[in-house]
Short mmCIF file of C-alpha atoms and ligand atoms in Angstrom, two decimals:
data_model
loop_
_atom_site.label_atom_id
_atom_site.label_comp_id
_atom_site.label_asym_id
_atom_site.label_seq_id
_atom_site.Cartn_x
_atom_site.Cartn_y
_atom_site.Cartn_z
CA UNK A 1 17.04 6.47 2.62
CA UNK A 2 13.41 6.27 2.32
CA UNK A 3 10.39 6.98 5.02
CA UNK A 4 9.98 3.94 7.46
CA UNK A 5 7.96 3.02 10.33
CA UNK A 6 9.22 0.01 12.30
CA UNK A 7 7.02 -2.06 14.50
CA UNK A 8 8.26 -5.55 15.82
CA UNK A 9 6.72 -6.62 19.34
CA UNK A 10 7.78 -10.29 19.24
CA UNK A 11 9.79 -11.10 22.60
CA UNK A 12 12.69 -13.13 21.90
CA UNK A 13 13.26 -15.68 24.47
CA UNK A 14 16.71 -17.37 23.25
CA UNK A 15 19.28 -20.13 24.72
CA UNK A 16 19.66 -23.35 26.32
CA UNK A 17 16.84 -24.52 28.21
CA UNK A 18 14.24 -21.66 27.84
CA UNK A 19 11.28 -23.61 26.61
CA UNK A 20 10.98 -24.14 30.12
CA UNK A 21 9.60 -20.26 30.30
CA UNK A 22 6.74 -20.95 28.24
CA UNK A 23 4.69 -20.89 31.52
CA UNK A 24 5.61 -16.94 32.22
CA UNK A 25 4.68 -16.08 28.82
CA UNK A 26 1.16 -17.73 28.16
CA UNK A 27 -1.70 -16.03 30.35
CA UNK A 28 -2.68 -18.56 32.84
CA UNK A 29 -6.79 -19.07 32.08
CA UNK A 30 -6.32 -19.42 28.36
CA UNK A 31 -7.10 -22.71 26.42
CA UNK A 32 -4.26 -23.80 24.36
CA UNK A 33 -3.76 -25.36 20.86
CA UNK A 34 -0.14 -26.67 20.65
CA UNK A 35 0.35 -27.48 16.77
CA UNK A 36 3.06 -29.03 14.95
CA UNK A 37 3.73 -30.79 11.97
CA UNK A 38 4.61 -34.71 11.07
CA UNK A 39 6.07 -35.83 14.66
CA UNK A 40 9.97 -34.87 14.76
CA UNK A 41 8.92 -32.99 17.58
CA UNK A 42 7.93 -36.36 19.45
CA UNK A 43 11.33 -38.02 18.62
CA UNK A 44 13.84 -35.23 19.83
CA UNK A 45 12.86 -34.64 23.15
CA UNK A 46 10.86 -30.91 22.16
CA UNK A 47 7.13 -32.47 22.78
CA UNK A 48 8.60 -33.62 26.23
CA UNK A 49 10.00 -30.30 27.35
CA UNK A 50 6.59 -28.27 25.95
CA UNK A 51 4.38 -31.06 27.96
CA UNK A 52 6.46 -29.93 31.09
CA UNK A 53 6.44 -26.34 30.46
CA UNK A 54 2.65 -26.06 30.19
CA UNK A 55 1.40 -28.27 33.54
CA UNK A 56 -1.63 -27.13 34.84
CA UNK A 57 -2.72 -25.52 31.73
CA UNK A 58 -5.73 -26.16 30.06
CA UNK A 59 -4.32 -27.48 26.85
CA UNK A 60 -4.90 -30.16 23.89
CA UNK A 61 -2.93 -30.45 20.65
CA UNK A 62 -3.25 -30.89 16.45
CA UNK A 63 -0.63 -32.61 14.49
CA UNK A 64 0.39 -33.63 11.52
CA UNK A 65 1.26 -30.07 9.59
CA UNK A 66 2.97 -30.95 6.52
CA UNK A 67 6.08 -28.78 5.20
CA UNK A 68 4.68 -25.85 2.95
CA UNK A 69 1.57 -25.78 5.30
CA UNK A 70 -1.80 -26.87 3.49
CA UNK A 71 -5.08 -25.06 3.62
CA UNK A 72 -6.79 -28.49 3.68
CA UNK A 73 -5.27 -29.59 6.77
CA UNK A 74 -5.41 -26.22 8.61
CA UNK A 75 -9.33 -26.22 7.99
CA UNK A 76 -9.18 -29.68 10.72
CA UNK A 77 -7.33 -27.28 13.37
CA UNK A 78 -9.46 -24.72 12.79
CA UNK A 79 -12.67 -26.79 13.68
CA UNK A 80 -11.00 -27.61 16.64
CA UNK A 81 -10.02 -24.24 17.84
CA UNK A 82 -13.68 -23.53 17.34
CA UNK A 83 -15.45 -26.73 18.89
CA UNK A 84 -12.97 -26.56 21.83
CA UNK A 85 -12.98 -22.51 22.33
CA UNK A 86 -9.46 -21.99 21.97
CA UNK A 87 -7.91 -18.53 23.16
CA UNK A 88 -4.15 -19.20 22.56
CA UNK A 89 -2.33 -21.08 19.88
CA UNK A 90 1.49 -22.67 20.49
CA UNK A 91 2.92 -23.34 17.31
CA UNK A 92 6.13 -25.79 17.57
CA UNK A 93 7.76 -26.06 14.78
CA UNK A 94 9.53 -24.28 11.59
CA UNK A 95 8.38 -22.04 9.41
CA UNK A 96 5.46 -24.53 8.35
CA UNK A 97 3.87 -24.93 11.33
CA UNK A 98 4.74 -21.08 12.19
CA UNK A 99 2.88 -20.20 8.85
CA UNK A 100 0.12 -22.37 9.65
CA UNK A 101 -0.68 -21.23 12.82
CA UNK A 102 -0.12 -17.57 11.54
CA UNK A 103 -2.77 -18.45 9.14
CA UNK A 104 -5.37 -20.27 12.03
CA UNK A 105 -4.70 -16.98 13.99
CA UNK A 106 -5.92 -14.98 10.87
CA UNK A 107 -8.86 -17.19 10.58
CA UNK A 108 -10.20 -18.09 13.81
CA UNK A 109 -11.37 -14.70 14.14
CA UNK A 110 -12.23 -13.93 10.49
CA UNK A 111 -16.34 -13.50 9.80
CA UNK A 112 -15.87 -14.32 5.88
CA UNK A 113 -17.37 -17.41 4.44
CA UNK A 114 -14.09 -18.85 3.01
CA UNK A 115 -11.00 -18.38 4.77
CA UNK A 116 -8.73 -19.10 1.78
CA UNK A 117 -9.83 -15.50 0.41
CA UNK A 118 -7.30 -13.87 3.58
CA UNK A 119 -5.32 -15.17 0.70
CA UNK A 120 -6.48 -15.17 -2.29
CA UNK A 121 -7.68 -11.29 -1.58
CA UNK A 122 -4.77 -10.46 -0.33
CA UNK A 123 -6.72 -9.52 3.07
CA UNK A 124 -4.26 -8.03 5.97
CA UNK A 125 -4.95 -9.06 9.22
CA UNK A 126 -5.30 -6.22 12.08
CA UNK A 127 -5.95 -8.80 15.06
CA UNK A 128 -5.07 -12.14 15.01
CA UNK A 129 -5.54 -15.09 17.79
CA UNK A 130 -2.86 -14.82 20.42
CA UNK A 131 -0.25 -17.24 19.78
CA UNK A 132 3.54 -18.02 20.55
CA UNK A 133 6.58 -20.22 19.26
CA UNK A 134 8.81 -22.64 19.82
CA UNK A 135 11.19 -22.61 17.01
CA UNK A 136 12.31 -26.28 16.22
CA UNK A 137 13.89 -25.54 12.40
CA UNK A 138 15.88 -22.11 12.06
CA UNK A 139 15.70 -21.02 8.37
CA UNK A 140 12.45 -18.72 7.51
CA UNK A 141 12.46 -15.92 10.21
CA UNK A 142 8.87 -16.58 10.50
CA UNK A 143 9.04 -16.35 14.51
CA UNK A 144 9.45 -12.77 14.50
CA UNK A 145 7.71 -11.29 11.26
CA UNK A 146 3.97 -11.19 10.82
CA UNK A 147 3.83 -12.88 7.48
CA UNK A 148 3.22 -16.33 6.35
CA UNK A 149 3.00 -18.35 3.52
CA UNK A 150 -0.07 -21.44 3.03
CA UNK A 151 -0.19 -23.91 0.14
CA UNK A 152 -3.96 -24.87 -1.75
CA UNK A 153 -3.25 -28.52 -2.43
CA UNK A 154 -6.15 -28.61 -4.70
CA UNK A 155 -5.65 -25.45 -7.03
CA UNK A 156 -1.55 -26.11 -6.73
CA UNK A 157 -1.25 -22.40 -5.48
CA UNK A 158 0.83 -20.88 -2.80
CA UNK A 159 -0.61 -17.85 -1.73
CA UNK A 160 1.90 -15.33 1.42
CA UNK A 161 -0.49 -13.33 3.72
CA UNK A 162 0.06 -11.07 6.46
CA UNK A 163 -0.77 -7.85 8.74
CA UNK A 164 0.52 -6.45 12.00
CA UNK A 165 -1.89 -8.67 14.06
CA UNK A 166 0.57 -11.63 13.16
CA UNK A 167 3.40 -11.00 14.62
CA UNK A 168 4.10 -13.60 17.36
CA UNK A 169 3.79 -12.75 21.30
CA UNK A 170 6.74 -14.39 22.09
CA UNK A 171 9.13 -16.87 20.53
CA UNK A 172 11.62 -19.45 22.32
CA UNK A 173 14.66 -19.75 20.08
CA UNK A 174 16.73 -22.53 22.00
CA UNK A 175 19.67 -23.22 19.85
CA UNK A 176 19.92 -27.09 21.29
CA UNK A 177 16.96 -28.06 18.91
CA UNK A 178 19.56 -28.17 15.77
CA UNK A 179 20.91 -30.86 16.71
CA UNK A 180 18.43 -33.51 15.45
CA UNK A 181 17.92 -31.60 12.11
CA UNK A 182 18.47 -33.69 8.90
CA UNK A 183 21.61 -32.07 6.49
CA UNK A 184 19.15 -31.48 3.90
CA UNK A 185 16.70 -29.13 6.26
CA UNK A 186 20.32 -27.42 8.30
CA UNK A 187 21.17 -26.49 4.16
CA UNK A 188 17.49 -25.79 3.25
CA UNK A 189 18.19 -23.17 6.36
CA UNK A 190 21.04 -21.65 5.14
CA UNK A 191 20.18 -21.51 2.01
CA UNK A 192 16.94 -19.38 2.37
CA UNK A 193 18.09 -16.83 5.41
CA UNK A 194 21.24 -16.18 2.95
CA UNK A 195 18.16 -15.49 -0.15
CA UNK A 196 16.04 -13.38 2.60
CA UNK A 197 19.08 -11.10 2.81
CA UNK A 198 19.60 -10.77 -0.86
CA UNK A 199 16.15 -9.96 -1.48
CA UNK A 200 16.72 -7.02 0.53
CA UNK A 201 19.90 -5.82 -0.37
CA UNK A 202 20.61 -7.16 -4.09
CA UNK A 203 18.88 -3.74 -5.75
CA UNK A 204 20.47 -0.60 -6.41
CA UNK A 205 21.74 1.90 -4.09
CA UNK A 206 19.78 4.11 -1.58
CA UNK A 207 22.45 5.68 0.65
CA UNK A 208 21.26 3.33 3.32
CA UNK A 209 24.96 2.79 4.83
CA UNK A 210 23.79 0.73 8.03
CA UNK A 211 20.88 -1.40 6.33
CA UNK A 212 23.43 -2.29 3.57
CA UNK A 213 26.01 -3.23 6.54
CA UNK A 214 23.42 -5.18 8.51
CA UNK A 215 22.84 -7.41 5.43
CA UNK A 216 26.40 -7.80 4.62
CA UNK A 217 27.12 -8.66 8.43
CA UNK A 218 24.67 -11.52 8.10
CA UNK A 219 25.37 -13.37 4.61
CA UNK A 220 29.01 -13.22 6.53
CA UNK A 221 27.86 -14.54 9.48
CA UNK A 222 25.57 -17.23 7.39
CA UNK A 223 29.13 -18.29 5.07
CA UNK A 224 31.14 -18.40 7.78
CA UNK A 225 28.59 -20.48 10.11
CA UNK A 226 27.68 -22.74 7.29
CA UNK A 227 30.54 -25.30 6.57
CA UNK A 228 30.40 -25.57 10.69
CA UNK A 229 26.81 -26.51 11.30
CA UNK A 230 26.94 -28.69 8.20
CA UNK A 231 29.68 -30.07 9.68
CA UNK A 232 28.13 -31.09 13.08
CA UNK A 233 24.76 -30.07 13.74
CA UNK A 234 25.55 -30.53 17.34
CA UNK A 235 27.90 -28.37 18.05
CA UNK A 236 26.03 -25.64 20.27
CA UNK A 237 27.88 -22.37 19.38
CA UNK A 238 27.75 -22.65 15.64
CA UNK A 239 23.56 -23.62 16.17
CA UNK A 240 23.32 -20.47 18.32
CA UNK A 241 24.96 -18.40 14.89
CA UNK A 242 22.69 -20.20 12.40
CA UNK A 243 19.53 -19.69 14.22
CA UNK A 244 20.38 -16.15 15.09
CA UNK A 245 21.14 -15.52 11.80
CA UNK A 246 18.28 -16.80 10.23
CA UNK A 247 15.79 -14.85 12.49
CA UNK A 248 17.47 -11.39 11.92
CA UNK A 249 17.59 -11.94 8.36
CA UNK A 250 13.86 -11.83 8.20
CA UNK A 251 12.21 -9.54 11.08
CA UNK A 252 11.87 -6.43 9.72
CA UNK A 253 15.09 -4.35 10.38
CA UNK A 254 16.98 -4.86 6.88
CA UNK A 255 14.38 -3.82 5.10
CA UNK A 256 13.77 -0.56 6.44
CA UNK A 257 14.03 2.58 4.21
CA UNK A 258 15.89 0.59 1.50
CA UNK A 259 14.28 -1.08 -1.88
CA UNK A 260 13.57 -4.59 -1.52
CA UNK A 261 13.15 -7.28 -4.49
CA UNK A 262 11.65 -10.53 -3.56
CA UNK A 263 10.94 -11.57 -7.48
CA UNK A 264 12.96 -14.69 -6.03
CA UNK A 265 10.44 -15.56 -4.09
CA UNK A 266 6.93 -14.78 -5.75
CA UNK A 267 8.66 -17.15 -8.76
CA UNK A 268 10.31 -19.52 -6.27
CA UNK A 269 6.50 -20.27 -4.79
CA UNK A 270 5.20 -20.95 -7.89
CA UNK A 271 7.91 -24.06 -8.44
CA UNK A 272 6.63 -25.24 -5.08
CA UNK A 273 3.17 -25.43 -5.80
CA UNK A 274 3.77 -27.09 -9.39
CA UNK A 275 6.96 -29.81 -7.90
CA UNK A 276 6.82 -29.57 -4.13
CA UNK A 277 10.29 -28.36 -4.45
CA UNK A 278 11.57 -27.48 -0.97
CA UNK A 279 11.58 -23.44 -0.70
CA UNK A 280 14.79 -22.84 -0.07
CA UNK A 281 16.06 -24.66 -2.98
CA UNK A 282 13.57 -23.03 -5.55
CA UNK A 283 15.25 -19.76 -4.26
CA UNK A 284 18.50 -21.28 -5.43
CA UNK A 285 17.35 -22.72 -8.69
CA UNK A 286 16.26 -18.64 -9.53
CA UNK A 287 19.05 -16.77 -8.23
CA UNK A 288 22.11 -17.23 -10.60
CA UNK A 289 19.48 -16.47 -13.57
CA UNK A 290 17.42 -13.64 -11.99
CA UNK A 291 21.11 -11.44 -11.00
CA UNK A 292 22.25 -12.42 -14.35
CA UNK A 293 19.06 -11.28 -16.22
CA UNK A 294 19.11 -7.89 -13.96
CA UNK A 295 22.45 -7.51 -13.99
CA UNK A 296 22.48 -4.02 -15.44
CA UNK A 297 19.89 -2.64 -12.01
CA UNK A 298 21.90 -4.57 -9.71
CA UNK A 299 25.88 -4.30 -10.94
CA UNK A 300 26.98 -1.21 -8.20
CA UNK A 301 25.08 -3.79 -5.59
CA UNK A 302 26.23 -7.08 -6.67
CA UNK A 303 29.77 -5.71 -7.39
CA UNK A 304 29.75 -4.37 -3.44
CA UNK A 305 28.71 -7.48 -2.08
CA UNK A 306 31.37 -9.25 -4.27
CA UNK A 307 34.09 -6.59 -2.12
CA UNK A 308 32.82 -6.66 1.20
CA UNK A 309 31.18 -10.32 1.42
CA UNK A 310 33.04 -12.42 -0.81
CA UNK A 311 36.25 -10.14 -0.70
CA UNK A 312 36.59 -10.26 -4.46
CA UNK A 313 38.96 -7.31 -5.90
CA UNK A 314 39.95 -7.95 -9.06
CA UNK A 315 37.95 -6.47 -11.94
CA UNK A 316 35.81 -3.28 -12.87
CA UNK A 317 32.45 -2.92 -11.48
CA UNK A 318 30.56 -5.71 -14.01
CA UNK A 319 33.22 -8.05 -13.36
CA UNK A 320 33.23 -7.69 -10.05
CA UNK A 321 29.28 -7.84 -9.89
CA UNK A 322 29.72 -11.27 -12.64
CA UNK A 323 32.04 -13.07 -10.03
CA UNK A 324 29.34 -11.90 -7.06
CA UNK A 325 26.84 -14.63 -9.17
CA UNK A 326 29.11 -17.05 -9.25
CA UNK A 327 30.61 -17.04 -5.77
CA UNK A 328 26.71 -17.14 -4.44
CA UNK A 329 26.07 -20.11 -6.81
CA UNK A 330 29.23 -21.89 -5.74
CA UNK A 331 27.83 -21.04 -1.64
CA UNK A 332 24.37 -23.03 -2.42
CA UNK A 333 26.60 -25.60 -4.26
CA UNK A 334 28.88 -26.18 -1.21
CA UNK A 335 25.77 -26.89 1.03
CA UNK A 336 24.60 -29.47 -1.51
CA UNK A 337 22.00 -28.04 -3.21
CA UNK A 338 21.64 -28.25 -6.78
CA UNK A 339 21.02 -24.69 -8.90
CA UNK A 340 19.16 -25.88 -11.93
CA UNK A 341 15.48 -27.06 -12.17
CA UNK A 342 16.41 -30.15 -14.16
CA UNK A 343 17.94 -31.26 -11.10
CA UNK A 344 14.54 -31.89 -9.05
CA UNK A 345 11.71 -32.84 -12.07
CA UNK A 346 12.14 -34.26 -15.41
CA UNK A 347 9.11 -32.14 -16.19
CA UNK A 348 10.26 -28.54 -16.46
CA UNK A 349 9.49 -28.18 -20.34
CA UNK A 350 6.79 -25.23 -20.28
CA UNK A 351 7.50 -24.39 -16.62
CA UNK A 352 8.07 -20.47 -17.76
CA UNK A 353 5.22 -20.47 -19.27
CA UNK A 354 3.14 -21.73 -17.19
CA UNK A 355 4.40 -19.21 -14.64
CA UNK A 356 4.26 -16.24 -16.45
CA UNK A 357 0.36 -17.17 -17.69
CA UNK A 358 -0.20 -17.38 -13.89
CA UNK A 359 1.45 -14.23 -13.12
CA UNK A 360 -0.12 -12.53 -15.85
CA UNK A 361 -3.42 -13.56 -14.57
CA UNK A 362 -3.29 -12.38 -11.26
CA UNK A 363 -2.23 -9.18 -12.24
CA UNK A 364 1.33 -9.26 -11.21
CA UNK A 365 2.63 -7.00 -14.42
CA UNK A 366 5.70 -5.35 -12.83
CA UNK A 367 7.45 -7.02 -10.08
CA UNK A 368 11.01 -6.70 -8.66
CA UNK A 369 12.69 -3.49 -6.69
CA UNK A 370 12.30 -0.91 -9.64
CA UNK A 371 8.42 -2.92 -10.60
CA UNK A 372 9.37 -3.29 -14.28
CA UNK A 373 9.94 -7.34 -14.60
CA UNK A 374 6.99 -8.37 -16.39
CA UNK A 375 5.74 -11.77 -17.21
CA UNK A 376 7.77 -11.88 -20.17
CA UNK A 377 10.90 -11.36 -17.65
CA UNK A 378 9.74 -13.94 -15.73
CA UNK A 379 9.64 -16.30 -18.49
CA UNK A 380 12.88 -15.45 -19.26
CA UNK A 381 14.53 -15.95 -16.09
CA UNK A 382 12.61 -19.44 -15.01
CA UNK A 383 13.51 -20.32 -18.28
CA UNK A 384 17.47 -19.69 -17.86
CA UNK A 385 17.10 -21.57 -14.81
CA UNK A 386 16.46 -25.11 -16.47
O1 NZQ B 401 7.10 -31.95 10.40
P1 NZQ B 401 8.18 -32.43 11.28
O2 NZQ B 401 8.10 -33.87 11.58
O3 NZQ B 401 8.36 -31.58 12.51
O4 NZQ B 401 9.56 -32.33 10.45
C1 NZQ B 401 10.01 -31.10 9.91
C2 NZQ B 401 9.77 -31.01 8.42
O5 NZQ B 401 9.69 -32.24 7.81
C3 NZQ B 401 11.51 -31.07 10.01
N1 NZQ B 401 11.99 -30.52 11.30
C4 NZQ B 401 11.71 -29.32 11.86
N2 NZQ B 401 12.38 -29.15 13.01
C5 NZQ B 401 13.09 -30.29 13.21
C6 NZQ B 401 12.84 -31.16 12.12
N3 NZQ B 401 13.40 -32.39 12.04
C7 NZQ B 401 14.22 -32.75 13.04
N4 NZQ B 401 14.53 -31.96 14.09
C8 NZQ B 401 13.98 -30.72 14.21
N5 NZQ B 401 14.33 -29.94 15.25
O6 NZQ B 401 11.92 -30.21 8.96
C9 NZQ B 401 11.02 -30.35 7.87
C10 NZQ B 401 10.76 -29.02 7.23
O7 NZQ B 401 10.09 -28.15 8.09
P2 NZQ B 401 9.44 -26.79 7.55
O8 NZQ B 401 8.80 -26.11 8.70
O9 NZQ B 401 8.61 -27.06 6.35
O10 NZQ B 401 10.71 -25.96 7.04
P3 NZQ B 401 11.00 -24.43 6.96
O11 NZQ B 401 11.24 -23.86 8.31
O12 NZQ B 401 12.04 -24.29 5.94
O13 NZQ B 401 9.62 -23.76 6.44
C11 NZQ B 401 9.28 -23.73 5.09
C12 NZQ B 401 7.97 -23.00 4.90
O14 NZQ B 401 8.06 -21.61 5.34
C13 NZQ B 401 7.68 -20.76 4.27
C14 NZQ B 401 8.03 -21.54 3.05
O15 NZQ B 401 7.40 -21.05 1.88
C15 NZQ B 401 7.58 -22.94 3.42
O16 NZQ B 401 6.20 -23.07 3.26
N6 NZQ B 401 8.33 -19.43 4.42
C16 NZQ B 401 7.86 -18.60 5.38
C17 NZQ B 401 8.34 -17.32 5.53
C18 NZQ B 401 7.81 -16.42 6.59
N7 NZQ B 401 6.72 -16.78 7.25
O17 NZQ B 401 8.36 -15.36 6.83
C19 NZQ B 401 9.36 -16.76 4.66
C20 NZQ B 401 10.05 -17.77 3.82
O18 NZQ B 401 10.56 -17.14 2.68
C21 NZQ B 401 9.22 -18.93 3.39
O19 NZQ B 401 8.42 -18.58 2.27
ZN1 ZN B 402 12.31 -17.78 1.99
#
């Protein structure tokens, strides 16, 4: 197991009802920004309960955050947290409007010209802007990890950023809020916790006995909750599963002392920015090809996750690890969402290329667990993924 220090101070406020304890958690004299994105929040009864919760606050509010959170619109909420002297953002939402706000946090107290270069420069951020959550969509584990990702409409890049002044003060996980989720956002969920897992545990072995079981505990607990919540969105004790999964898959504690990938992901953003592709689906367009590609680093891993997950036993170790691709493949397939890129654009001639060029230029030579997938890997892998 490697070295780790492990630092989460989000307060988890989860169940039925607890939005209502926003007013114990948000210091009394601050101003508040509430921000979410394109007005579900106004349909289902959340804007309602938030309204309640903060009487007698000095508060006002920003809308209209679109999914994969765009550094065009965040600039508009960050005039207003300056004209009004805000002290505390309230982002309600999923992980865009999390992201967003993570990223208004950043820059409300940044002293650079140009906020995009927290970005582009890869700039961590020590102190943020207090803020909190109200989790609306479970899938990204944004409300309790310190990073976030922001889209650049106008250069077509998606750029994550992060540092330990992100992390949220609190967040209010109330499991009744699934139940007005569209199918395609409850899979989109799914889909990505199960991928945040993998990145973390689909690399080689480090003697890391509970980390390994932690991971394999939740891609069980996200197969077995999946078929349920697809099934009825409103059915309380399978919303309180998927949203609990999807927050531990990404806070932190799976990732400690082990190797972690994430190649998924870095290539995954890049078919966002070109399509628009929702990013949980881009993670399932890459998978199948990336394990197959690296299935010689991965087998021992893949072919242990094919035992203890999957409860495949037949075969040696590459079978094993072989059947492990295909049984994840067949899990994004039974939520509905398609694996290939030819499925979403008609465009994807060149798409490799295009990434690899970009990778190249940024400097990202050697990605992946082990740092040795270069861009020519890269191309490779989108290019299996057609
Ligand atoms: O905008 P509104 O009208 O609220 O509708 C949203 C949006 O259209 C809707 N929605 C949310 N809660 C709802 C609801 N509709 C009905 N009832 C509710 N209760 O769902 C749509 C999608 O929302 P979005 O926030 O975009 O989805 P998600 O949570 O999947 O977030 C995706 C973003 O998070 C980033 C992704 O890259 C992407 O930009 N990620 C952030 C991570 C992090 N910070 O740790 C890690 C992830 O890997 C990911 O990269
Ligand atoms: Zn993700």
């Amino acid at each position: 197991m490697n070295n780790f220090d492990f630092y989460n101070p989000t307060k988890i406020i989860f169940g039925k009802g607890e939005i209502a304890k926003l007013k114990n958690e948000i210091p009394k004299d601050a101003k508040v920004l509430v921000l979410f994105g394109g007005g579900s929040i106004k349909k289902n009864g959340i804007y309602e309960q938030v309204s309640v919760a903060l009487e007698g606050y000095d508060w006002t509010e920003f809308g209209g955050i679109p999914p994969n959170p765009e550094y065009q619109v965040l600039l508009k909420a960050l005039e207003i947290i300056k004209k009004e002297k805000i002290t505390y953002l309230l982002a309600v939402g999923g992980g865009s409007v999390i992201d967003g706000t993570k990223f208004l946090s950043s820059a409300a107290l940044y002293e650079g010209a140009e906020p995009w270069d927290i970005l582009k420069n890869k700039i961590r951020t020590e102190v943020g802007m207090p803020f909190g959550t109200v989790l609306t969509l479970p899938a990204t584990g944004s409300e309790m990890n310190s990073g976030a990702v922001v889209t650049n409409k106008e250069t077509s890049e998606k750029f994550g950023m992060g540092g330990p002044g992100l992390f949220p003060k609190f967040s209010i996980l109330d499991p009744s809020v699934v139940s007005s989720i569209p199918e395609r956002q409850i899979a989109n969920g799914l889909a990505d916790s199960f991928t945040h897992v993998l990145e973390q545990y689909m690399t080689y072995p480090n003697d890391a006995l509970l980390q390994d079981r932690f991971a394999e505990s939740i891609l069980s607990s996200i197969l077995e909750t999946a078929p349920r919540i697809m099934e009825n969105p409103s059915d309380y004790k399978s919303a309180a599963n998927f949203m609990w999964n999807c927050t531990m898959a990404l806070n932190g504690m799976i990732q400690k002392g082990v190797p972690t990938d994430w190649a998924i992901h870095a290539m995954g953003h890049e078919l966002t920015a070109f399509y628009g592709i929702d990013h949980a689906r881009t993670l399932a367009i890459l998978t199948k090809s990336h394990y197959t590609f690296n299935i010689e680093t991965k087998e021992e891993k893949l072919a242990q996750c094919a035992e203890r997950v999957f409860g495949i036993t037949e075969g040696d170790q590459r079978e094993k690890a072989e059947q492990c691709i295909e049984a994840i493949e067949e899990f994004f397939l039974s939520i509905g969402i398609s694996t290939n890129l030819s499925s979403y654009t008609d465009e994807f001639e060149g798409t490799a290329q295009k990434i690899a060029q970009r990778f190249t230029e940024r400097g990202w030579l050697g990605i992946g667990e082990l740092g040795k997938l270069t861009p020519e890997h890269i191309e490779a892998i989108v290019e299996m993924s057609y």
